[in-house]
Coordinates of C-alpha atoms and ligand atoms in Angstrom, one line a residue:
M27 CA -5.2 -25.4 19.4
I28 CA -8.0 -24.8 20.5
S29 CA -10.4 -27.1 21.9
L30 CA -13.4 -27.0 23.2
R31 CA -14.7 -30.4 24.1
G32 CA -18.7 -30.6 26.3
V33 CA -18.7 -27.1 27.4
R34 CA -21.1 -25.7 29.7
K35 CA -22.8 -23.3 30.9
T36 CA -24.8 -22.4 34.0
Y37 CA -25.4 -19.4 35.4
A38 CA -27.0 -18.7 38.9
S39 CA -29.7 -17.6 39.6
P40 CA -32.7 -16.1 42.2
A41 CA -35.4 -17.9 39.7
G42 CA -33.4 -20.9 39.6
P43 CA -30.2 -22.2 37.1
I44 CA -29.7 -20.8 33.8
E45 CA -28.6 -23.1 30.9
A46 CA -26.7 -20.7 28.9
V47 CA -24.1 -23.3 26.8
A48 CA -25.4 -26.5 25.9
G49 CA -22.6 -28.8 25.2
V50 CA -20.2 -27.3 22.7
S51 CA -17.7 -28.5 21.1
V52 CA -15.5 -27.1 18.3
D53 CA -11.7 -27.1 17.3
I54 CA -9.4 -24.2 16.2
A55 CA -6.1 -24.2 14.5
E56 CA -3.8 -22.2 14.5
G57 CA -4.5 -18.9 12.4
E58 CA -7.5 -20.0 12.2
F59 CA -10.3 -17.0 11.9
V60 CA -13.2 -18.6 12.9
S61 CA -17.1 -16.3 13.4
I62 CA -19.5 -16.8 15.7
L63 CA -23.5 -15.9 14.6
G64 CA -25.9 -16.4 16.1
P65 CA -28.9 -15.4 17.9
S66 CA -28.5 -12.8 21.9
G67 CA -28.3 -13.9 24.5
C68 CA -28.0 -17.6 22.9
G69 CA -24.6 -17.3 25.2
K70 CA -21.9 -16.6 22.4
S71 CA -20.3 -13.7 25.0
T72 CA -20.7 -16.2 27.6
L73 CA -18.4 -18.3 25.5
L74 CA -15.5 -16.1 24.7
M75 CA -15.1 -15.1 28.4
M76 CA -14.8 -19.0 29.1
L77 CA -12.0 -18.5 26.1
A78 CA -10.4 -16.4 27.4
G79 CA -10.5 -17.9 31.1
L80 CA -12.8 -15.4 32.9
E81 CA -16.4 -17.0 33.6
N82 CA -15.7 -20.4 34.8
I83 CA -16.7 -23.7 33.0
T84 CA -19.7 -25.6 33.8
A85 CA -18.7 -29.1 32.6
G86 CA -16.7 -29.7 30.0
S87 CA -13.0 -28.6 28.8
I88 CA -11.2 -25.5 27.3
T89 CA -7.5 -26.3 26.4
I90 CA -5.4 -23.8 24.3
A91 CA -2.6 -25.0 22.3
G92 CA -2.3 -28.3 24.7
Q93 CA -3.0 -26.8 28.2
P94 CA -6.3 -27.0 30.4
M95 CA -8.4 -23.4 31.2
V96 CA -7.3 -22.4 34.5
G97 CA -7.6 -18.8 34.7
P98 CA -7.6 -15.5 32.6
R99 CA -4.8 -15.5 30.1
R100 CA -2.4 -13.4 28.9
D101 CA -1.9 -15.4 25.2
A102 CA -5.4 -13.4 24.7
G103 CA -5.9 -10.5 23.6
L104 CA -9.6 -9.3 24.2
V105 CA -11.5 -6.9 22.2
F106 CA -15.3 -5.5 23.1
Q107 CA -18.0 -3.7 22.2
D108 CA -16.6 -0.7 24.0
A109 CA -13.3 0.7 23.1
T110 CA -12.7 0.9 27.5
L111 CA -10.1 3.0 27.0
L112 CA -9.1 4.8 29.8
P113 CA -10.2 8.6 28.8
W114 CA -6.9 10.7 30.8
L115 CA -4.9 8.5 28.9
S116 CA -3.1 9.5 25.2
A117 CA -4.1 6.7 22.3
L118 CA 0.0 5.8 23.0
D119 CA -0.6 5.3 26.1
N120 CA -3.9 3.1 25.6
V121 CA -2.2 0.8 23.4
L122 CA 0.5 0.9 26.2
F123 CA -1.3 0.1 28.6
P124 CA -2.1 -4.4 29.2
I125 CA 2.2 -3.8 29.2
K126 CA 1.5 -2.3 32.1
M127 CA -1.0 -3.8 33.8
M128 CA 1.6 -7.2 33.2
R129 CA 4.6 -5.4 34.8
L130 CA 6.3 -5.7 31.6
P131 CA 9.6 -2.8 30.0
R132 CA 7.4 -0.4 28.4
E133 CA 10.1 0.6 26.4
K134 CA 9.9 -2.4 24.6
Y135 CA 6.9 -2.0 23.1
V136 CA 6.3 1.5 22.2
A137 CA 8.0 1.2 18.5
R138 CA 5.6 -2.0 18.5
A139 CA 2.6 0.2 19.8
E140 CA 3.1 3.7 17.1
E141 CA 3.3 1.3 14.2
L142 CA 0.6 -0.6 15.6
L143 CA -1.0 3.0 15.8
H144 CA 0.1 3.7 11.5
S145 CA -1.3 0.0 10.5
V146 CA -4.6 1.0 11.4
G147 CA -4.0 5.0 10.0
L148 CA -3.5 7.0 13.3
G149 CA 0.1 8.0 13.1
D150 CA -1.1 11.2 13.2
F151 CA -3.6 11.4 16.2
M152 CA -1.0 8.7 18.6
E153 CA -1.4 11.6 21.6
K154 CA -4.7 11.9 21.2
R155 CA -6.8 11.3 23.8
P156 CA -9.9 9.2 23.4
R157 CA -12.6 12.4 23.7
E158 CA -10.8 13.9 21.2
L159 CA -11.5 10.2 18.3
S160 CA -14.7 9.2 16.8
G161 CA -16.0 6.1 17.4
G162 CA -14.7 3.7 15.1
M163 CA -11.0 5.5 15.4
R164 CA -11.0 4.8 19.3
Q165 CA -12.2 0.9 18.1
R166 CA -8.6 1.2 16.3
V167 CA -7.2 1.7 19.3
A168 CA -8.4 -1.2 21.0
L169 CA -8.0 -3.4 18.5
C170 CA -4.1 -2.6 18.6
R171 CA -4.7 -2.4 22.8
S172 CA -5.1 -6.4 21.9
L173 CA -2.1 -7.1 19.8
V174 CA 0.6 -4.6 21.5
H175 CA 1.4 -7.9 24.1
T176 CA 1.7 -10.7 20.7
P177 CA -1.0 -12.1 22.4
S178 CA -1.1 -16.2 19.7
I179 CA -5.2 -16.0 19.8
M180 CA -7.5 -12.3 19.5
L181 CA -10.9 -12.6 21.2
M182 CA -13.6 -10.3 20.0
D183 CA -17.4 -10.1 21.0
E184 CA -19.2 -7.7 17.9
P185 CA -15.8 -5.0 18.2
F186 CA -17.5 -2.8 15.9
S187 CA -21.4 -3.4 16.6
A188 CA -22.1 0.1 18.5
L189 CA -21.1 1.7 14.7
D190 CA -22.2 3.1 12.3
A191 CA -22.6 1.3 9.1
I192 CA -20.1 3.2 7.4
T193 CA -17.4 2.8 9.9
R194 CA -18.5 -0.4 10.7
D195 CA -17.4 -1.7 6.6
E196 CA -14.2 0.2 7.1
M197 CA -13.4 -1.8 10.3
A198 CA -14.1 -5.2 8.6
L199 CA -11.1 -3.9 6.2
V200 CA -8.8 -3.0 8.8
L201 CA -9.3 -6.0 10.7
L202 CA -8.5 -7.8 7.1
D203 CA -5.7 -6.2 6.2
L204 CA -4.3 -5.9 10.6
W205 CA -5.2 -9.8 10.6
A206 CA -3.0 -10.5 6.8
R207 CA -0.1 -8.9 9.4
H208 CA 0.0 -10.6 11.8
R209 CA -2.3 -14.1 11.3
K210 CA -3.1 -14.5 14.4
T211 CA -5.5 -17.5 16.1
G212 CA -8.7 -15.5 16.4
I213 CA -11.9 -15.4 17.3
F214 CA -14.6 -13.0 16.0
I215 CA -18.8 -12.7 18.0
T216 CA -20.6 -10.4 15.0
H217 CA -24.3 -10.5 14.3
S218 CA -23.7 -9.3 10.7
I219 CA -23.7 -12.4 8.5
R220 CA -21.5 -10.7 6.2
E221 CA -18.9 -9.3 7.9
A222 CA -18.2 -13.2 9.4
V223 CA -18.4 -14.7 5.9
L224 CA -15.8 -11.6 4.3
L225 CA -13.6 -12.4 7.8
S226 CA -13.6 -16.0 8.4
D227 CA -12.1 -19.4 7.8
R228 CA -15.3 -20.5 9.3
V229 CA -18.1 -19.6 10.9
L230 CA -20.4 -21.1 13.1
V231 CA -23.6 -20.8 13.9
M232 CA -25.0 -21.4 17.2
T233 CA -29.1 -22.4 18.0
K234 CA -31.2 -19.7 20.6
R235 CA -30.0 -20.7 24.6
P236 CA -28.9 -23.2 26.1
A237 CA -26.8 -22.3 23.3
V238 CA -24.9 -26.0 20.6
V239 CA -23.2 -25.5 17.4
V240 CA -25.8 -26.8 14.3
A241 CA -23.7 -25.1 11.4
D242 CA -20.0 -25.3 10.6
V243 CA -18.8 -23.5 7.2
K244 CA -15.7 -23.2 5.6
I245 CA -15.2 -19.9 3.2
P246 CA -12.8 -20.9 0.5
F247 CA -12.2 -17.4 -0.9
A248 CA -8.2 -17.0 -0.3
R249 CA -5.7 -14.7 1.3
P250 CA -5.0 -13.0 1.6
R251 CA -8.3 -11.0 1.0
D252 CA -9.8 -8.3 -1.3
E253 CA -12.8 -6.6 -0.6
S254 CA -13.9 -7.4 -3.5
V255 CA -14.6 -10.9 -3.0
Q256 CA -18.0 -9.6 -1.6
D257 CA -19.1 -8.8 -5.1
S258 CA -18.9 -12.6 -6.1
P259 CA -21.8 -14.3 -6.9
E260 CA -20.3 -17.3 -4.9
F261 CA -19.9 -14.5 -1.2
T262 CA -23.6 -13.7 -2.2
A263 CA -24.7 -17.4 -2.3
I264 CA -22.6 -18.6 0.9
V265 CA -24.3 -15.2 3.1
A266 CA -28.1 -16.5 2.0
R267 CA -27.4 -20.6 2.9
L268 CA -26.2 -18.8 6.5
R269 CA -29.3 -16.9 7.0
G270 CA -31.0 -20.1 5.6
M271 CA -29.2 -21.8 8.5
I272 CA -29.6 -18.9 10.8
E273 CA -33.4 -18.7 10.6
H274 CA -33.8 -22.7 11.1
S275 CA -31.3 -22.6 14.1
I276 CA -34.5 -20.1 15.7
K277 CA -37.6 -21.5 14.1
V278 CA -36.3 -25.4 15.6
A279 CA -35.4 -24.0 18.5
A280 CA -38.8 -22.2 19.2
Ligands
ATP18 N1 -23.1 -13.1 34.8 C1 -25.1 -14.0 34.2 N2 -25.9 -14.1 35.4 C2 -26.9 -15.0 35.4 N3 -27.2 -15.0 33.6 C3 -26.5 -14.4 32.5 C4 -25.0 -13.7 32.5 N4 -24.4 -13.0 31.7 C5 -25.1 -13.9 30.4 N5 -26.7 -14.4 31.7 C6 -27.3 -15.0 31.1 O1 -26.7 -16.2 30.5 C7 -27.0 -16.2 29.0 C8 -26.8 -15.5 27.1 O2 -25.8 -14.3 27.4 P1 -24.6 -14.0 26.7 O3 -24.0 -13.3 27.1 O4 -23.6 -15.4 26.5 O5 -25.6 -14.1 24.9 P2 -25.4 -13.3 24.0 O6 -24.9 -14.2 22.7 O7 -24.1 -13.1 23.7 O8 -26.5 -12.1 23.6 P3 -26.1 -10.8 22.5 O9 -25.5 -11.3 21.4 O10 -27.1 -10.1 23.0 O11 -25.0 -9.9 23.4 C9 -28.8 -14.4 28.6 O12 -29.8 -15.4 29.2 C10 -27.7 -14.2 30.3 O13 -28.8 -13.4 30.9
MG19 MG1 -22.8 -11.0 23.5

């Protein structure tokens, strides 16, 4: 579904070029959920923006469903660390905002938007403005917004990082449930190893800038997945193995 070949990104800066991504080659299958872990500033967001078509690629290529990347993609849903909701719109209208931007007929999408909000527990909050919602609720709205136009790919850049620990754990379960219902191809950036293991089919580990992928670990737990997998010794073992890989990749690069 998604194929990256020798993808590089160099930013120009007054102090000279900054190589953010140094050559990433990865294949991601349709319906696969892949998390990316790596140290801060290693180029994860840059990679995601290139996948969304919002940042150009310096060298190498990205093809999605056989099509080379040329510009912003409509078939991708994006979720960022900040919910970026429009304060003057209700939760429902925020979810429907991409439909408006794409000039699609609103009436065809209202039922879907409502169903999405129900499924994340916001059935009673559809008419609320963002300021009347908690941080976790706002991020749920952002998740619904990313899915409203039935994208085939979901790109998520640390969507739960700004939340408190308890809300964050709750949101991982909301996403696990959304995934079981909507099954997209997903790329998820996080700094939480546990979150990555709970949610993913595969976890990629990136090195310090300029980034390359140093590990590609399959997560064996069956789907639909239950939160109880987190209590298994196998889960703990995979988390420990990934932590070791991340520590090693930081040392090697230092
Ligand atoms: N628009 C830009 N212009 C110049 N340099 C940039 C730009 N965007 C990012 N960079 C640089 O590229 C590198 C990678 O940044 P990026 O945001 O992709 O890292 P990241 O892995 O997402 O980090 P974090 O985990 O902190 O979010 C950094 O050194 C950053 O300073
Ligand atoms: Mg980032």
